[in-house]
PDB file of C-alpha atoms in Angstrom:
ATOM      1  CA  MET V   1       3.301  -6.345 -11.781  1.00  0.00           C
ATOM      2  CA  VAL V   2       2.303  -3.126 -10.017  1.00  0.00           C
ATOM      3  CA  GLY V   3       4.488  -0.461 -11.563  1.00  0.00           C
ATOM      4  CA  SER V   4       4.139   2.682  -9.452  1.00  0.00           C
ATOM      5  CA  PRO V   5       2.906   4.101  -6.150  1.00  0.00           C
ATOM      6  CA  HIS V   6      -0.072   5.555  -8.036  1.00  0.00           C
ATOM      7  CA  GLU V   7      -1.014   2.128  -9.384  1.00  0.00           C
ATOM      8  CA  ALA V   8      -0.585   0.375  -6.049  1.00  0.00           C
ATOM      9  CA  LEU V   9      -2.726   2.860  -4.139  1.00  0.00           C
ATOM     10  CA  HIS V  10      -5.865   1.958  -6.022  1.00  0.00           C
ATOM     11  CA  ARG V  11      -5.077  -1.672  -6.958  1.00  0.00           C
ATOM     12  CA  ILE V  12      -5.415  -2.653  -3.308  1.00  0.00           C
ATOM     13  CA  PHE V  13      -9.166  -2.060  -3.632  1.00  0.00           C
ATOM     14  CA  GLN V  14      -9.343  -4.297  -6.679  1.00  0.00           C
ATOM     15  CA  LYS V  15      -7.691  -7.032  -4.631  1.00  0.00           C
ATOM     16  CA  ASP V  16     -10.073  -6.553  -1.681  1.00  0.00           C
ATOM     17  CA  PRO V  17     -13.085  -4.424  -2.736  1.00  0.00           C
ATOM     18  CA  ALA V  18     -14.744  -4.698   0.681  1.00  0.00           C
ATOM     19  CA  LEU V  19     -11.771  -2.859   2.219  1.00  0.00           C
ATOM     20  CA  LEU V  20     -13.050   0.337   0.625  1.00  0.00           C
ATOM     21  CA  THR V  21     -16.424   0.341   2.353  1.00  0.00           C
ATOM     22  CA  ARG V  22     -14.774  -0.710   5.639  1.00  0.00           C
ATOM     23  CA  ALA V  23     -12.412   2.237   5.321  1.00  0.00           C
ATOM     24  CA  LEU V  24     -15.347   4.605   4.760  1.00  0.00           C
ATOM     25  CA  GLN V  25     -17.122   3.248   7.838  1.00  0.00           C
ATOM     26  CA  ARG V  26     -14.167   2.884  10.217  1.00  0.00           C
ATOM     27  CA  VAL V  27     -11.752   5.590   9.075  1.00  0.00           C
ATOM     28  CA  LEU V  28     -14.021   8.367   7.805  1.00  0.00           C
ATOM     29  CA  HIS V  29     -17.059   7.358   9.903  1.00  0.00           C
ATOM     30  CA  VAL V  30     -19.301   7.676   6.880  1.00  0.00           C
ATOM     31  CA  PRO V  31     -22.510   5.651   7.389  1.00  0.00           C
ATOM     32  CA  PHE V  32     -22.176   3.824   4.097  1.00  0.00           C
ATOM     33  CA  PRO V  33     -24.648   0.915   3.861  1.00  0.00           C
ATOM     34  CA  GLU V  34     -23.237  -2.602   4.301  1.00  0.00           C
ATOM     35  CA  PRO V  35     -22.767  -4.027   0.771  1.00  0.00           C
ATOM     36  CA  ARG V  36     -24.306  -7.362  -0.115  1.00  0.00           C
ATOM     37  CA  GLU V  37     -22.020  -7.559  -3.128  1.00  0.00           C
ATOM     38  CA  ILE V  38     -19.191  -5.516  -4.656  1.00  0.00           C
ATOM     39  CA  ALA V  39     -18.076  -5.919  -8.268  1.00  0.00           C
ATOM     40  CA  ALA V  40     -15.295  -4.284 -10.264  1.00  0.00           C
ATOM     41  CA  MET V  41     -16.416  -2.367 -13.333  1.00  0.00           C
ATOM     42  CA  ASN V  42     -14.840  -1.083 -16.519  1.00  0.00           C
ATOM     43  CA  VAL V  43     -12.800   2.014 -15.673  1.00  0.00           C
ATOM     44  CA  ASP V  44     -12.943   3.417 -19.209  1.00  0.00           C
ATOM     45  CA  LEU V  45     -15.050   6.591 -19.381  1.00  0.00           C
ATOM     46  CA  THR V  46     -14.044   7.403 -22.956  1.00  0.00           C
ATOM     47  CA  GLU V  47     -16.678   9.047 -25.118  1.00  0.00           C
ATOM     48  CA  ILE V  48     -17.143   8.256 -28.805  1.00  0.00           C
ATOM     49  CA  GLU V  49     -15.597  11.598 -29.637  1.00  0.00           C
ATOM     50  CA  PRO V  50     -11.979  12.621 -28.950  1.00  0.00           C
ATOM     51  CA  VAL V  51     -11.044  12.763 -25.234  1.00  0.00           C
ATOM     52  CA  GLU V  52     -10.184   9.583 -23.358  1.00  0.00           C
ATOM     53  CA  ARG V  53     -10.976   9.601 -19.639  1.00  0.00           C
ATOM     54  CA  ARG V  54     -10.291   6.834 -17.133  1.00  0.00           C
ATOM     55  CA  VAL V  55     -10.788   6.556 -13.404  1.00  0.00           C
ATOM     56  CA  ASP V  56      -8.282   4.549 -11.392  1.00  0.00           C
ATOM     57  CA  THR V  57     -10.771   2.029  -9.973  1.00  0.00           C
ATOM     58  CA  LEU V  58     -14.530   1.728 -10.381  1.00  0.00           C
ATOM     59  CA  LEU V  59     -16.578  -0.598  -8.162  1.00  0.00           C
ATOM     60  CA  ARG V  60     -20.303  -1.262  -7.956  1.00  0.00           C
ATOM     61  CA  ALA V  61     -21.603  -1.770  -4.416  1.00  0.00           C
ATOM     62  CA  GLU V  62     -25.013  -3.394  -3.966  1.00  0.00           C
ATOM     63  CA  THR V  63     -26.617  -2.500  -0.627  1.00  0.00           C
ATOM     64  CA  ASP V  64     -30.054  -2.737   0.952  1.00  0.00           C
ATOM     65  CA  GLU V  65     -30.382   0.999   0.416  1.00  0.00           C
ATOM     66  CA  GLY V  66     -29.471   0.962  -3.258  1.00  0.00           C
ATOM     67  CA  THR V  67     -26.604   0.583  -5.699  1.00  0.00           C
ATOM     68  CA  TYR V  68     -23.569   2.863  -5.490  1.00  0.00           C
ATOM     69  CA  LEU V  69     -20.615   3.388  -7.805  1.00  0.00           C
ATOM     70  CA  LEU V  70     -17.360   3.781  -5.858  1.00  0.00           C
ATOM     71  CA  VAL V  71     -14.993   5.949  -7.914  1.00  0.00           C
ATOM     72  CA  VAL V  72     -11.436   5.585  -6.549  1.00  0.00           C
ATOM     73  CA  GLU V  73      -8.715   8.058  -7.522  1.00  0.00           C
ATOM     74  CA  SER V  74      -5.115   7.831  -6.214  1.00  0.00           C
ATOM     75  CA  GLN V  75      -3.566  11.286  -6.042  1.00  0.00           C
ATOM     76  CA  GLY V  76       0.111  12.089  -5.573  1.00  0.00           C
ATOM     77  CA  LYS V  77      -0.162  15.887  -5.556  1.00  0.00           C
ATOM     78  CA  ALA V  78      -2.586  18.742  -6.038  1.00  0.00           C
ATOM     79  CA  ASP V  79      -3.859  19.030  -9.608  1.00  0.00           C
ATOM     80  CA  ASP V  80      -6.237  21.823 -10.526  1.00  0.00           C
ATOM     81  CA  ARG V  81      -7.398  19.901 -13.592  1.00  0.00           C
ATOM     82  CA  LYS V  82      -9.348  17.625 -11.253  1.00  0.00           C
ATOM     83  CA  ARG V  83     -11.742  20.531 -10.651  1.00  0.00           C
ATOM     84  CA  GLY V  84     -13.140  19.702 -14.064  1.00  0.00           C
ATOM     85  CA  SER V  85     -12.472  15.988 -14.433  1.00  0.00           C
ATOM     86  CA  TRP V  86     -13.875  14.761 -11.103  1.00  0.00           C
ATOM     87  CA  PRO V  87     -17.297  16.386 -11.552  1.00  0.00           C
ATOM     88  CA  TYR V  88     -17.293  15.052 -15.107  1.00  0.00           C
ATOM     89  CA  TYR V  89     -16.591  11.488 -13.935  1.00  0.00           C
ATOM     90  CA  LEU V  90     -19.447  11.581 -11.448  1.00  0.00           C
ATOM     91  CA  SER V  91     -22.050  13.086 -13.755  1.00  0.00           C
ATOM     92  CA  TYR V  92     -21.034  10.834 -16.642  1.00  0.00           C
ATOM     93  CA  LEU V  93     -21.253   7.698 -14.488  1.00  0.00           C
ATOM     94  CA  TYR V  94     -24.646   8.680 -13.130  1.00  0.00           C
ATOM     95  CA  GLU V  95     -25.942   9.331 -16.640  1.00  0.00           C
ATOM     96  CA  LYS V  96     -24.558   6.015 -17.897  1.00  0.00           C
ATOM     97  CA  TYR V  97     -25.511   3.698 -15.020  1.00  0.00           C
ATOM     98  CA  ARG V  98     -28.223   5.639 -13.136  1.00  0.00           C
ATOM     99  CA  CYS V  99     -26.511   4.777  -9.846  1.00  0.00           C
ATOM    100  CA  GLU V 100     -25.275   7.201  -7.200  1.00  0.00           C
ATOM    101  CA  PRO V 101     -21.495   7.780  -7.644  1.00  0.00           C
ATOM    102  CA  VAL V 102     -19.217   8.289  -4.614  1.00  0.00           C
ATOM    103  CA  LEU V 103     -15.766   9.835  -5.161  1.00  0.00           C
ATOM    104  CA  ILE V 104     -12.961   8.477  -2.925  1.00  0.00           C
ATOM    105  CA  VAL V 105      -9.432   9.885  -3.106  1.00  0.00           C
ATOM    106  CA  ILE V 106      -6.388   7.978  -1.764  1.00  0.00           C
ATOM    107  CA  THR V 107      -3.118   9.786  -1.045  1.00  0.00           C
ATOM    108  CA  GLN V 108       0.155   9.430   0.884  1.00  0.00           C
ATOM    109  CA  SER V 109       0.482  13.183   1.367  1.00  0.00           C
ATOM    110  CA  SER V 110      -1.193  15.211   4.117  1.00  0.00           C
ATOM    111  CA  ALA V 111      -1.000  18.352   1.974  1.00  0.00           C
ATOM    112  CA  THR V 112      -2.616  16.558  -0.947  1.00  0.00           C
ATOM    113  CA  ALA V 113      -5.288  15.169   1.372  1.00  0.00           C
ATOM    114  CA  ARG V 114      -6.160  18.677   2.568  1.00  0.00           C
ATOM    115  CA  TRP V 115      -6.331  19.897  -1.023  1.00  0.00           C
ATOM    116  CA  ALA V 116      -8.460  16.969  -2.188  1.00  0.00           C
ATOM    117  CA  SER V 117     -10.907  17.272   0.702  1.00  0.00           C
ATOM    118  CA  ARG V 118     -11.936  20.797  -0.272  1.00  0.00           C
ATOM    119  CA  PRO V 119     -15.357  20.804  -1.961  1.00  0.00           C
ATOM    120  CA  ILE V 120     -15.409  21.576  -5.672  1.00  0.00           C
ATOM    121  CA  ARG V 121     -18.156  24.137  -6.269  1.00  0.00           C
ATOM    122  CA  LEU V 122     -19.182  25.074  -9.782  1.00  0.00           C
ATOM    123  CA  GLY V 123     -21.346  28.155 -10.325  1.00  0.00           C
ATOM    124  CA  PHE V 124     -21.343  31.572  -8.684  1.00  0.00           C
ATOM    125  CA  PRO V 125     -21.024  32.331  -4.951  1.00  0.00           C
ATOM    126  CA  GLY V 126     -24.225  31.730  -3.088  1.00  0.00           C
ATOM    127  CA  TRP V 127     -25.724  29.601  -5.831  1.00  0.00           C
ATOM    128  CA  HIS V 128     -23.622  26.620  -6.817  1.00  0.00           C
ATOM    129  CA  SER V 129     -24.924  24.582  -9.715  1.00  0.00           C
ATOM    130  CA  LEU V 130     -22.808  21.581  -8.714  1.00  0.00           C
ATOM    131  CA  THR V 131     -20.858  20.647  -5.562  1.00  0.00           C
ATOM    132  CA  VAL V 132     -18.450  17.701  -5.385  1.00  0.00           C
ATOM    133  CA  ARG V 133     -17.256  16.559  -1.954  1.00  0.00           C
ATOM    134  CA  PRO V 134     -14.556  13.858  -2.230  1.00  0.00           C
ATOM    135  CA  LEU V 135     -14.049  11.378   0.606  1.00  0.00           C
ATOM    136  CA  VAL V 136     -10.300  11.322   1.292  1.00  0.00           C
ATOM    137  CA  LEU V 137      -8.187   8.527   2.775  1.00  0.00           C
ATOM    138  CA  GLY V 138      -4.678   9.640   3.703  1.00  0.00           C
ATOM    139  CA  PRO V 139      -2.029   9.699   6.421  1.00  0.00           C
ATOM    140  CA  ASP V 140      -4.109  11.943   8.686  1.00  0.00           C
ATOM    141  CA  ASN V 141      -7.119   9.622   8.980  1.00  0.00           C
ATOM    142  CA  VAL V 142      -6.031   6.091   8.021  1.00  0.00           C
ATOM    143  CA  PRO V 143      -5.012   4.386  11.284  1.00  0.00           C
ATOM    144  CA  VAL V 144      -1.358   3.765  12.004  1.00  0.00           C
ATOM    145  CA  ILE V 145      -1.182   0.022  12.654  1.00  0.00           C
ATOM    146  CA  THR V 146       1.989  -0.872  14.514  1.00  0.00           C
ATOM    147  CA  ASP V 147       0.592  -3.686  16.638  1.00  0.00           C
ATOM    148  CA  GLU V 148       1.076  -7.176  15.211  1.00  0.00           C
ATOM    149  CA  ARG V 149      -2.215  -8.523  16.590  1.00  0.00           C
ATOM    150  CA  GLN V 150      -4.168  -5.597  15.203  1.00  0.00           C
ATOM    151  CA  ALA V 151      -2.532  -6.129  11.823  1.00  0.00           C
ATOM    152  CA  GLU V 152      -3.455  -9.816  11.905  1.00  0.00           C
ATOM    153  CA  ARG V 153      -7.114  -8.991  12.597  1.00  0.00           C
ATOM    154  CA  ASP V 154      -7.404  -6.903   9.425  1.00  0.00           C
ATOM    155  CA  VAL V 155      -4.474  -7.484   7.084  1.00  0.00           C
ATOM    156  CA  PRO V 156      -5.870  -5.422   4.147  1.00  0.00           C
ATOM    157  CA  LEU V 157      -6.368  -2.424   6.441  1.00  0.00           C
ATOM    158  CA  ALA V 158      -2.799  -2.906   7.710  1.00  0.00           C
ATOM    159  CA  VAL V 159      -1.681  -2.899   4.067  1.00  0.00           C
ATOM    160  CA  LEU V 160      -3.550   0.379   3.525  1.00  0.00           C
ATOM    161  CA  SER V 161      -1.848   1.757   6.649  1.00  0.00           C
ATOM    162  CA  ALA V 162       1.561   0.880   5.239  1.00  0.00           C
ATOM    163  CA  MET V 163       0.679   2.363   1.863  1.00  0.00           C
ATOM    164  CA  THR V 164      -0.429   5.716   3.298  1.00  0.00           C
ATOM    165  CA  HIS V 165       2.154   6.004   6.110  1.00  0.00           C
ATOM    166  CA  GLY V 166       5.093   4.358   4.346  1.00  0.00           C
ATOM    167  CA  ARG V 167       7.279   7.444   4.390  1.00  0.00           C
ATOM    168  CA  GLY V 168       6.471   8.713   7.876  1.00  0.00           C
ATOM    169  CA  PRO V 169       8.398   8.318  11.143  1.00  0.00           C
ATOM    170  CA  GLN V 170       6.341   5.287  12.162  1.00  0.00           C
ATOM    171  CA  ALA V 171       6.990   3.419   8.919  1.00  0.00           C
ATOM    172  CA  PRO V 172       9.456   0.910  10.481  1.00  0.00           C
ATOM    173  CA  ALA V 173       6.979  -0.243  13.132  1.00  0.00           C
ATOM    174  CA  ILE V 174       4.112  -0.353  10.593  1.00  0.00           C
ATOM    175  CA  LEU V 175       6.094  -2.462   8.132  1.00  0.00           C
ATOM    176  CA  GLU V 176       7.355  -4.796  10.848  1.00  0.00           C
ATOM    177  CA  SER V 177       3.854  -5.526  12.192  1.00  0.00           C
ATOM    178  CA  LEU V 178       2.538  -6.059   8.672  1.00  0.00           C
ATOM    179  CA  ALA V 179       5.415  -8.395   7.827  1.00  0.00           C
ATOM    180  CA  SER V 180       4.469 -10.587  10.775  1.00  0.00           C
ATOM    181  CA  ALA V 181       0.750 -10.451   9.943  1.00  0.00           C
ATOM    182  CA  LEU V 182       1.351 -11.612   6.368  1.00  0.00           C
ATOM    183  CA  ARG V 183       2.497 -14.975   7.704  1.00  0.00           C
ATOM    184  CA  THR V 184      -1.053 -15.625   8.949  1.00  0.00           C
ATOM    185  CA  ILE V 185      -2.806 -15.440   5.559  1.00  0.00           C
ATOM    186  CA  ASP V 186      -2.751 -17.380   2.308  1.00  0.00           C
ATOM    187  CA  PRO V 187       0.775 -17.156   0.802  1.00  0.00           C
ATOM    188  CA  ASP V 188      -0.486 -16.193  -2.649  1.00  0.00           C
ATOM    189  CA  ASN V 189      -2.556 -13.329  -1.248  1.00  0.00           C
ATOM    190  CA  ALA V 190       0.396 -12.320   0.912  1.00  0.00           C
ATOM    191  CA  ALA V 191       2.607 -12.195  -2.178  1.00  0.00           C
ATOM    192  CA  VAL V 192       0.182  -9.789  -3.874  1.00  0.00           C
ATOM    193  CA  PHE V 193       0.129  -7.507  -0.831  1.00  0.00           C
ATOM    194  CA  VAL V 194       3.943  -7.621  -0.657  1.00  0.00           C
ATOM    195  CA  GLN V 195       4.038  -6.395  -4.244  1.00  0.00           C
ATOM    196  CA  PHE V 196       1.585  -3.562  -3.548  1.00  0.00           C
ATOM    197  CA  ILE V 197       3.694  -2.320  -0.644  1.00  0.00           C
ATOM    198  CA  ASP V 198       6.968  -2.567  -2.563  1.00  0.00           C
ATOM    199  CA  SER V 199       5.516  -0.569  -5.456  1.00  0.00           C
ATOM    200  CA  CYS V 200       3.923   2.044  -3.208  1.00  0.00           C
ATOM    201  CA  LEU V 201       6.876   2.879  -0.952  1.00  0.00           C
ATOM    202  CA  THR V 202       8.578   6.019  -2.253  1.00  0.00           C
ATOM    203  CA  ASP V 203      11.195   6.388   0.489  1.00  0.00           C
ATOM    204  CA  PRO V 204      14.326   4.427  -0.607  1.00  0.00           C
ATOM    205  CA  GLN V 205      15.270   3.389   2.926  1.00  0.00           C
ATOM    206  CA  ALA V 206      11.745   2.192   3.723  1.00  0.00           C
ATOM    207  CA  LYS V 207      11.638   0.236   0.462  1.00  0.00           C
ATOM    208  CA  GLN V 208      14.966  -1.441   1.239  1.00  0.00           C
ATOM    209  CA  MET V 209      13.853  -2.275   4.777  1.00  0.00           C
ATOM    210  CA  TRP V 210      10.628  -3.791   3.414  1.00  0.00           C
ATOM    211  CA  ARG V 211      12.614  -5.990   1.022  1.00  0.00           C
ATOM    212  CA  ASP V 212      14.914  -7.016   3.850  1.00  0.00           C
ATOM    213  CA  LEU V 213      11.924  -7.974   6.000  1.00  0.00           C
ATOM    214  CA  MET V 214      10.327  -9.940   3.181  1.00  0.00           C
ATOM    215  CA  THR V 215      13.565 -11.748   2.429  1.00  0.00           C
ATOM    216  CA  ALA V 216      13.977 -12.608   6.091  1.00  0.00           C
ATOM    217  CA  ILE V 217      10.509 -14.218   6.301  1.00  0.00           C
ATOM    218  CA  GLN V 218      10.856 -15.741   2.819  1.00  0.00           C
ATOM    219  CA  TYR V 219       7.747 -14.115   1.304  1.00  0.00           C
ATOM    220  CA  PHE V 220       9.558 -11.697  -0.925  1.00  0.00           C
ATOM    221  CA  TRP V 221      10.714 -14.458  -3.228  1.00  0.00           C
ATOM    222  CA  ARG V 222       7.142 -15.521  -4.027  1.00  0.00           C
ATOM    223  CA  HIS V 223       6.228 -12.522  -6.164  1.00  0.00           C
ATOM    224  CA  PRO V 224       7.431 -11.052  -9.506  1.00  0.00           C
ATOM    225  CA  LEU V 225       9.814  -8.518  -7.982  1.00  0.00           C
ATOM    226  CA  ALA V 226      11.886 -11.466  -6.839  1.00  0.00           C
ATOM    227  CA  GLU V 227      12.907 -12.292 -10.390  1.00  0.00           C
ATOM    228  CA  GLN V 228      14.276  -8.780 -10.803  1.00  0.00           C
ATOM    229  CA  VAL V 229      16.327  -9.121  -7.630  1.00  0.00           C
ATOM    230  CA  ARG V 230      17.506 -12.619  -8.554  1.00  0.00           C
ATOM    231  CA  GLU V 231      18.619 -11.286 -11.929  1.00  0.00           C
ATOM    232  CA  GLU V 232      20.584  -8.548 -10.196  1.00  0.00           C
ATOM    233  CA  GLY V 233      22.166 -11.233  -8.019  1.00  0.00           C
ATOM    234  CA  ARG V 234      23.149 -13.283 -11.090  1.00  0.00           C
ATOM    235  CA  GLU V 235      24.805 -10.225 -12.571  1.00  0.00           C
ATOM    236  CA  GLN V 236      26.883  -9.834  -9.433  1.00  0.00           C
ATOM    237  CA  GLY V 237      27.643 -13.478  -9.969  1.00  0.00           C
ATOM    238  CA  ARG V 238      29.625 -14.405  -6.871  1.00  0.00           C
ATOM    239  CA  GLU V 239      28.788 -16.198  -3.645  1.00  0.00           C
ATOM    240  CA  GLU V 240      30.719 -13.649  -1.625  1.00  0.00           C
ATOM    241  CA  GLY V 241      28.471 -10.917  -2.980  1.00  0.00           C
ATOM    242  CA  ARG V 242      25.396 -12.715  -1.620  1.00  0.00           C
ATOM    243  CA  VAL V 243      27.112 -13.269   1.721  1.00  0.00           C
ATOM    244  CA  GLN V 244      27.991  -9.578   1.992  1.00  0.00           C
ATOM    245  CA  ASP V 245      24.393  -8.626   1.129  1.00  0.00           C
ATOM    246  CA  ARG V 246      23.118 -10.823   3.978  1.00  0.00           C
ATOM    247  CA  ARG V 247      25.609  -9.346   6.434  1.00  0.00           C
ATOM    248  CA  GLU V 248      24.422  -5.852   5.539  1.00  0.00           C
ATOM    249  CA  MET V 249      20.784  -6.949   5.752  1.00  0.00           C
ATOM    250  CA  VAL V 250      21.205  -8.291   9.305  1.00  0.00           C
ATOM    251  CA  LEU V 251      22.853  -5.059  10.442  1.00  0.00           C
ATOM    252  CA  ARG V 252      20.337  -2.852   8.591  1.00  0.00           C
ATOM    253  CA  ILE V 253      17.350  -4.569  10.196  1.00  0.00           C
ATOM    254  CA  LEU V 254      18.825  -4.154  13.682  1.00  0.00           C
ATOM    255  CA  GLU V 255      19.753  -0.518  13.078  1.00  0.00           C
ATOM    256  CA  TRP V 256      16.379   0.214  11.506  1.00  0.00           C
ATOM    257  CA  ARG V 257      14.601  -1.225  14.544  1.00  0.00           C
ATOM    258  CA  GLY V 258      16.701   0.892  16.899  1.00  0.00           C
ATOM    259  CA  VAL V 259      18.605  -2.046  18.429  1.00  0.00           C
ATOM    260  CA  GLN V 260      22.007  -0.972  19.738  1.00  0.00           C
ATOM    261  CA  LEU V 261      24.951  -2.758  18.158  1.00  0.00           C
ATOM    262  CA  ALA V 262      28.099  -3.411  20.180  1.00  0.00           C
ATOM    263  CA  ASP V 263      31.349  -3.486  18.194  1.00  0.00           C
ATOM    264  CA  ALA V 264      31.874  -7.161  19.063  1.00  0.00           C
ATOM    265  CA  ILE V 265      28.475  -8.163  17.626  1.00  0.00           C
ATOM    266  CA  ARG V 266      28.995  -6.088  14.485  1.00  0.00           C
ATOM    267  CA  GLU V 267      32.388  -7.728  13.992  1.00  0.00           C
ATOM    268  CA  GLN V 268      30.915 -11.216  14.470  1.00  0.00           C
ATOM    269  CA  VAL V 269      28.255 -10.566  11.817  1.00  0.00           C
ATOM    270  CA  GLU V 270      30.774  -9.050   9.408  1.00  0.00           C
ATOM    271  CA  ALA V 271      33.125 -11.996   9.897  1.00  0.00           C
ATOM    272  CA  CYS V 272      30.490 -14.647   9.108  1.00  0.00           C
ATOM    273  CA  THR V 273      30.802 -16.375   5.708  1.00  0.00           C
ATOM    274  CA  ASP V 274      27.987 -18.917   6.164  1.00  0.00           C
ATOM    275  CA  LEU V 275      25.001 -17.808   4.074  1.00  0.00           C
ATOM    276  CA  ASP V 276      22.545 -20.068   5.941  1.00  0.00           C
ATOM    277  CA  GLN V 277      23.730 -18.716   9.291  1.00  0.00           C
ATOM    278  CA  LEU V 278      23.260 -15.149   8.078  1.00  0.00           C
ATOM    279  CA  GLU V 279      19.730 -16.007   6.887  1.00  0.00           C
ATOM    280  CA  THR V 280      18.939 -17.334  10.371  1.00  0.00           C
ATOM    281  CA  TRP V 281      20.304 -14.193  11.998  1.00  0.00           C
ATOM    282  CA  ALA V 282      18.236 -12.026   9.632  1.00  0.00           C
ATOM    283  CA  GLN V 283      15.040 -13.821  10.667  1.00  0.00           C
ATOM    284  CA  ARG V 284      15.914 -13.370  14.352  1.00  0.00           C
ATOM    285  CA  ALA V 285      16.752  -9.694  13.779  1.00  0.00           C
ATOM    286  CA  VAL V 286      13.155  -9.026  12.719  1.00  0.00           C
ATOM    287  CA  HIS V 287      11.967  -9.625  16.317  1.00  0.00           C
ATOM    288  CA  ALA V 288      15.121  -9.050  18.391  1.00  0.00           C
ATOM    289  CA  THR V 289      15.056  -6.380  21.101  1.00  0.00           C
ATOM    290  CA  ASP V 290      18.707  -6.971  21.967  1.00  0.00           C
ATOM    291  CA  ALA V 291      21.427  -7.721  19.429  1.00  0.00           C
ATOM    292  CA  ALA V 292      22.670 -10.632  21.562  1.00  0.00           C
ATOM    293  CA  GLU V 293      19.437 -12.478  20.735  1.00  0.00           C
ATOM    294  CA  LEU V 294      20.923 -13.233  17.299  1.00  0.00           C
ATOM    295  CA  PHE V 295      23.177 -15.811  18.963  1.00  0.00           C
ATOM    296  CA  ALA V 296      20.796 -16.980  21.711  1.00  0.00           C
ATOM    297  CA  GLU V 297      20.644 -20.597  20.523  1.00  0.00           C
ATOM    298  CA  GLU V 298      24.313 -20.927  19.616  1.00  0.00           C
TER     299      GLU V 298
END
């Protein structure tokens, strides 16, 4: 189970390694050669002596122009220690594998992205012995995917969009389009992506909205986080608790999507005691543009 935003940010590339080179080409416009094959590698850079060093994700990309090592680091905030560790990673990997290493930093923060994109220059001014130039993927250059069709065309890139923009003002539209796109792919793969997003979202409201969306389209219950939620439900222990949760979920989805709620509609939802009916309304709320659409077929 993905345990933190840091973990989720780089695990997405282990799930779909080709997404990384596509992101370099399409997002950063770096002319990286088209890989024939990409393979995950051991991330342990520990030396025989004392200090243990690990990168977040390490991939080997075989291209017609040569073999490259893609070193992926997820970064939550600025950290001056990286001025030493990132150059070390690259030089160590080149010495060990004799392949060209490429450093790629993933972040949800624009400030961190600006910090990470600054070249690391070692030496004295005018004569640098070593220069490290990270490639940075963050909220300022990863596309904001709010269109359902666009999300369907490239679901992993839509996942990356949600992971880097999940706390911004466009998060609701991004998550909604991704939720719809997940229904077009293999359910097991969708469940993995659902877990990545849930672990990566740091804004409590966005996380709750994502869980509401996943519950409404019945994907959320396919992955390990579901057991945690089911256990919480068992502790509450009463049918009326589940009914009240569904009432709140229907209203939250509508409010989150900016749909105006008349008092009469709110009262009708709050008065409902039929769990199946509330589930149906929740699924309709995901796409409704008018609150009356909840009851369109009734």
